[in-house]
Short mmCIF file of C-alpha atoms in Angstrom, two decimals:
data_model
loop_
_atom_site.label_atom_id
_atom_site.label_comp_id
_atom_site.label_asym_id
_atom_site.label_seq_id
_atom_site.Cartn_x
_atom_site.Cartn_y
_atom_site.Cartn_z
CA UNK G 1404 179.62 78.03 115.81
CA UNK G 1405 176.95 75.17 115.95
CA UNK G 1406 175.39 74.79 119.76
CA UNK G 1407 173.66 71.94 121.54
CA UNK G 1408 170.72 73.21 123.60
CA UNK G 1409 169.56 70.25 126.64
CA UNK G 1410 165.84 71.14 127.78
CA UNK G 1411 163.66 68.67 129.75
CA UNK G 1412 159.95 69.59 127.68
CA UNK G 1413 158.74 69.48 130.25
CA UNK G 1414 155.24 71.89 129.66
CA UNK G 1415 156.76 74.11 127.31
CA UNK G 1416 155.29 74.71 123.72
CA UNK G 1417 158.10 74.11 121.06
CA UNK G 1418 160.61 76.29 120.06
CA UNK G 1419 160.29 78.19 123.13
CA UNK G 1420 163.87 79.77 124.19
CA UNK G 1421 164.76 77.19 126.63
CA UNK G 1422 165.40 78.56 130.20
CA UNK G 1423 168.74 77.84 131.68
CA UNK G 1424 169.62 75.35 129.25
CA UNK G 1425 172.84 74.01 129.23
CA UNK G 1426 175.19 74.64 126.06
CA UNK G 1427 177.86 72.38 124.31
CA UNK G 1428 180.99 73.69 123.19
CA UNK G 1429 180.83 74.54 119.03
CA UNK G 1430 182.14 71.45 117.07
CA UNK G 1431 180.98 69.56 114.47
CA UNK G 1432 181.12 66.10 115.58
CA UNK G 1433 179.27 65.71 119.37
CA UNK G 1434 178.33 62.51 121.26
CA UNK G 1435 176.19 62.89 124.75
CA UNK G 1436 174.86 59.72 126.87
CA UNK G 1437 171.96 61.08 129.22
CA UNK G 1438 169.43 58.95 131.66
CA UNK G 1439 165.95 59.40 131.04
CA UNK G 1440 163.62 58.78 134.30
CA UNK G 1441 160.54 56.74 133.58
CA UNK G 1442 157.63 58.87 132.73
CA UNK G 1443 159.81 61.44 131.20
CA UNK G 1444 161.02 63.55 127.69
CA UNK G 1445 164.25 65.36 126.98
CA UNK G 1446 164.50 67.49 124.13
CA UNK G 1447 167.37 68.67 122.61
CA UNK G 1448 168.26 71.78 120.23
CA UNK G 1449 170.38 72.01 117.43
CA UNK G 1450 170.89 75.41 115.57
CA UNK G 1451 171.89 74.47 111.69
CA UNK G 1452 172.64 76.42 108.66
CA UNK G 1453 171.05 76.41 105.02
CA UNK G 1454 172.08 73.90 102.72
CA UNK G 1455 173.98 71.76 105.61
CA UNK G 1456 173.39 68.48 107.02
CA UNK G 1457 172.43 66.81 110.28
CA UNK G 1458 173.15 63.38 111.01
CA UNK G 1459 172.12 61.25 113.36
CA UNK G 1460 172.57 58.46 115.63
CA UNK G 1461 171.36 57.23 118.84
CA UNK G 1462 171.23 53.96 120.99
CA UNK G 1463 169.54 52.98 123.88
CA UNK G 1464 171.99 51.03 125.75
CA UNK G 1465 170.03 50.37 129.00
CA UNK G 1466 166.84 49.79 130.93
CA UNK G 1467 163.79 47.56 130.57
CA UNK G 1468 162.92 46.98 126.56
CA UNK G 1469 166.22 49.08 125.60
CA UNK G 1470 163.32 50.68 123.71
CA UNK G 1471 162.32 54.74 123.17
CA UNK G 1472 160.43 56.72 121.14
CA UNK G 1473 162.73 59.38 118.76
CA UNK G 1474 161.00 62.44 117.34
CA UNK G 1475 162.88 65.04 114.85
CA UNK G 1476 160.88 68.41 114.57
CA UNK G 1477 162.20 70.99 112.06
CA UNK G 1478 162.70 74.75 113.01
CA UNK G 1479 159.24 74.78 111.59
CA UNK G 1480 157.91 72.52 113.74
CA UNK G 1481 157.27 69.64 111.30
CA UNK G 1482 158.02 66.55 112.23
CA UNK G 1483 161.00 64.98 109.92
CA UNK G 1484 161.58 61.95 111.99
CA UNK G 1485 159.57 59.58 114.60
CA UNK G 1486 160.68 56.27 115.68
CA UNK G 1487 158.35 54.45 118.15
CA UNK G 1488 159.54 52.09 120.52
CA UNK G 1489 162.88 51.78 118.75
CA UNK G 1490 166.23 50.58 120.57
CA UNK G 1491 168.53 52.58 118.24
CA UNK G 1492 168.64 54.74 114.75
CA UNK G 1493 170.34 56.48 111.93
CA UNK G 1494 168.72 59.63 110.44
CA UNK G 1495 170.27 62.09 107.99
CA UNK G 1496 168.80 65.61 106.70
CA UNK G 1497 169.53 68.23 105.12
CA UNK G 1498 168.81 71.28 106.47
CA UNK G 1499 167.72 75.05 106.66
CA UNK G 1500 168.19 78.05 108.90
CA UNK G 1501 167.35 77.84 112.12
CA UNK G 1502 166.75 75.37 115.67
CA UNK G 1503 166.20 71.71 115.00
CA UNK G 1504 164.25 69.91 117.83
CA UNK G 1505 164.95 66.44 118.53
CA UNK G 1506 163.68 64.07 121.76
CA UNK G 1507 163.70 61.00 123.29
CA UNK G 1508 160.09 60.07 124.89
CA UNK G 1509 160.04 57.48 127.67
CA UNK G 1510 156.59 58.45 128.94
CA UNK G 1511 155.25 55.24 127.97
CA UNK G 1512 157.00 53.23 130.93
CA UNK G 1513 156.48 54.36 134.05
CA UNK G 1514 159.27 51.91 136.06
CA UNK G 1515 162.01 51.50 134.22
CA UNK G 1516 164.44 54.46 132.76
CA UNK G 1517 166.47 54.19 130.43
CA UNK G 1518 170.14 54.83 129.29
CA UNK G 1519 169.98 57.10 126.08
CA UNK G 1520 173.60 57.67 123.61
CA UNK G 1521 173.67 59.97 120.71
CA UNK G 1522 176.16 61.58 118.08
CA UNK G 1523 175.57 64.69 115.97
CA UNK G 1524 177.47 64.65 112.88
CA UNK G 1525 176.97 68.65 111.39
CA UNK G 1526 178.10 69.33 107.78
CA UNK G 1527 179.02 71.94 105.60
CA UNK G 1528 178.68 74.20 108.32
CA UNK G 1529 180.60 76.56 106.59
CA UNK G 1530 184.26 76.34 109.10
CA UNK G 1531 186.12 73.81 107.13
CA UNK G 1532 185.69 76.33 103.80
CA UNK G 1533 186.26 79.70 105.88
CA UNK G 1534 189.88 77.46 107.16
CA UNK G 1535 191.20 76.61 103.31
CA UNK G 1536 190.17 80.58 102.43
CA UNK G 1537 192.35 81.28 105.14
CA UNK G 1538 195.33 79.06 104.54
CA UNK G 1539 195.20 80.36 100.65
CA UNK G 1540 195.68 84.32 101.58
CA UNK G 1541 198.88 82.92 103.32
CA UNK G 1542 200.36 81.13 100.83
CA UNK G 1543 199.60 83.17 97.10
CA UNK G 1544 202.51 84.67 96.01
CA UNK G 1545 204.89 82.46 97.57
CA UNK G 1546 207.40 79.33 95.84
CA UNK G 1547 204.50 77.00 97.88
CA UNK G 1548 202.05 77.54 94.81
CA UNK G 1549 204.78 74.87 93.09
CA UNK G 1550 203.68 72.58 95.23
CA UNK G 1551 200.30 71.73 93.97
CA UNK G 1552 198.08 73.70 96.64
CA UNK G 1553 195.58 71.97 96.13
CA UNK G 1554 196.56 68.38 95.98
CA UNK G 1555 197.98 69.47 99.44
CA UNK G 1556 194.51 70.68 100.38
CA UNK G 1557 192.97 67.40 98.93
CA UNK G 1558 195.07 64.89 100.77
CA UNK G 1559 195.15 66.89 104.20
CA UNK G 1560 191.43 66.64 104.06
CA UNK G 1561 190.73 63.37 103.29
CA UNK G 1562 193.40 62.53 105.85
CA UNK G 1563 190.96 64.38 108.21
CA UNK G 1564 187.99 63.27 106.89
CA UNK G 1565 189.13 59.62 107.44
CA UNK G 1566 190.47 60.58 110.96
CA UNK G 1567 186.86 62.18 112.14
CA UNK G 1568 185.03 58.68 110.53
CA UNK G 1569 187.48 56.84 112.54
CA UNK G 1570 186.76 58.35 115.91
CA UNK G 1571 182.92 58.11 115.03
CA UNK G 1572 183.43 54.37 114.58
CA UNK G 1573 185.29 53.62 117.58
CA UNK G 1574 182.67 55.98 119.82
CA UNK G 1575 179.51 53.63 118.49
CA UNK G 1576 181.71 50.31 119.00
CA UNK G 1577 181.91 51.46 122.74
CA UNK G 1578 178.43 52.77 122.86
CA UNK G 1579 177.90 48.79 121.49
CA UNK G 1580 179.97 47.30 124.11
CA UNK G 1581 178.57 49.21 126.64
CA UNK G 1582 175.01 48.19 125.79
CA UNK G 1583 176.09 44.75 124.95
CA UNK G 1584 177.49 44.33 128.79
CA UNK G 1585 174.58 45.73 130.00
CA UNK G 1586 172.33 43.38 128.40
CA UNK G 1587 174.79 40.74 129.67
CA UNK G 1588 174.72 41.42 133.18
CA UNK G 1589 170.71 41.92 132.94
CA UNK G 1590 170.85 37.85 131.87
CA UNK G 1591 173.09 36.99 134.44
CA UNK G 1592 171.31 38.42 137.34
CA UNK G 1593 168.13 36.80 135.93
CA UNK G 1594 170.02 33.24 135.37
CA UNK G 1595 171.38 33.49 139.22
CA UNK G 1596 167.76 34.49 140.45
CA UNK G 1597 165.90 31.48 138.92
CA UNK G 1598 168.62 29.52 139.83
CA UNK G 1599 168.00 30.29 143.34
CA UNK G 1600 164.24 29.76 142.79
CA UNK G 1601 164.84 26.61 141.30
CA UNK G 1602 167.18 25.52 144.59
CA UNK G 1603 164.13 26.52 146.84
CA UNK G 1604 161.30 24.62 144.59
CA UNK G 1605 163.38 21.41 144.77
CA UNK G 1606 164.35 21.80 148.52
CA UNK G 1607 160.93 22.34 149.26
CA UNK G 1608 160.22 19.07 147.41
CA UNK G 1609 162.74 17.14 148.91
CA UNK G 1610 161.39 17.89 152.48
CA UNK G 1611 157.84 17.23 151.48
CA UNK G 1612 158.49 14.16 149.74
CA UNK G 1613 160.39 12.90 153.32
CA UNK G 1614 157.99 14.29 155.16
CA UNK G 1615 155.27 12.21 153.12
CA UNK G 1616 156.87 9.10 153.24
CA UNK G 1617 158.08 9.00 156.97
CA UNK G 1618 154.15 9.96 157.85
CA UNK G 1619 153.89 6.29 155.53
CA UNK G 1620 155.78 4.24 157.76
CA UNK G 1621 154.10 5.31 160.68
CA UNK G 1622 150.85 4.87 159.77
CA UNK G 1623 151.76 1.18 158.71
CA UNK G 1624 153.42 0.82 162.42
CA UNK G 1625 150.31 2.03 164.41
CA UNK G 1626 147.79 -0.68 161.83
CA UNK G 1627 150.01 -3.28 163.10
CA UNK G 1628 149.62 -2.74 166.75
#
């Protein structure tokens, strides 16, 4: 089945086998939020099949500029894909045998990391037609066959089909919520700081301006006398 490879780059040349990498359980539908440090790139590897496709999707939902650079390298080691400086993106190809390479380059700050969501959306992978083949040798020869296999087939897969797009929707709406609240509690820690500035600037003020004008009066006592 389809695996996700994590690998920091790190030094290593691409396509390298990555050392001790850590490995997702097969599925065809995977969503991963990582933190990448300041100063650093994570790549990730995706083995695909000919004639499938690889979508997708990736937000950056905190950390100074919610902005990183994307790169997409085939198994070739052309580069499909390569967003610069982008807060989130959709990309879709179709693909061959063999590892894609995809990464998320924050070298370009060097204080503030950032929190990094993706999905992987894998089709025709080749499961979903080895599962139908399989129900069919079950059911031939039997009084089902008067039941319109394949309308059966048809409707239990859209039914899926609409199920998967559903969970896919509601995992980016709370990838959005989560970056939204970020962003919201980024504002209101800047709006109580300035506030606080503001309280010292005009309490400062307020003590000079007394100061100022009881040093007034005195002068205009010590004149008279």
């Amino acid at each position: 089945g389809p695996r996700l490879l994590l690998v920091p780059l790190g030094c290593l040349a691409l396509l390298l086998p990555p050392p001790g990498a850590a490995e997702f359980s097969p599925s065809l539908d995977s969503d991963f939020t990582f933190t990448l440090p300041a100063g650093r790139k994570e790549c990730f590897y995706q083995p695909m099949r000919k004639e499938a496709s690889l979508e997708l999707e990736y937000q950056v939902l905190d950390g100074a500029g919610l902005d990183v650079d994307f790169h997409l390298l085939s198994p070739k080691g052309e580069t499909l894909v390569f967003d610069e400086r982008k807060s989130d993106g959709v990309h879709t190809v179709e693909t061959e045998d063999g590892d894609y390479m995809f990464c998320f380059d924050n070298t370009f700050s060097t204080i503030s990391e950032k929190v990094i969501f993706f999905e992987l959306i894998l089709d025709n992978m080749g499961e979903d037609g080895q599962d139908e083949e399989d129900w069919k040798k079950y059911v031939t020869g039997t009084d089902l066959l008067d039941m319109k296999l394949e309308d059966i087939l048809e409707s239990i897969n859209s039914v899926k089909a609409r199920l998967s797009k559903s969970v896919q929707i509601q995992t980016l709406l709370r990838a959005f919520e989560a970056r939204d609240r970020n962003i919201q509690e980024s504002n209101f820690d800047r709006v109580n700081f300035w506030s606080m500035v503001n309280l010292g600037v005009m309490v400062v003020v307020s003590a000079v301006q007394v100061y100022m004008l009881k040093s007034l009066f005195e002068d205009k006592r010590k004149s008279r006398t």
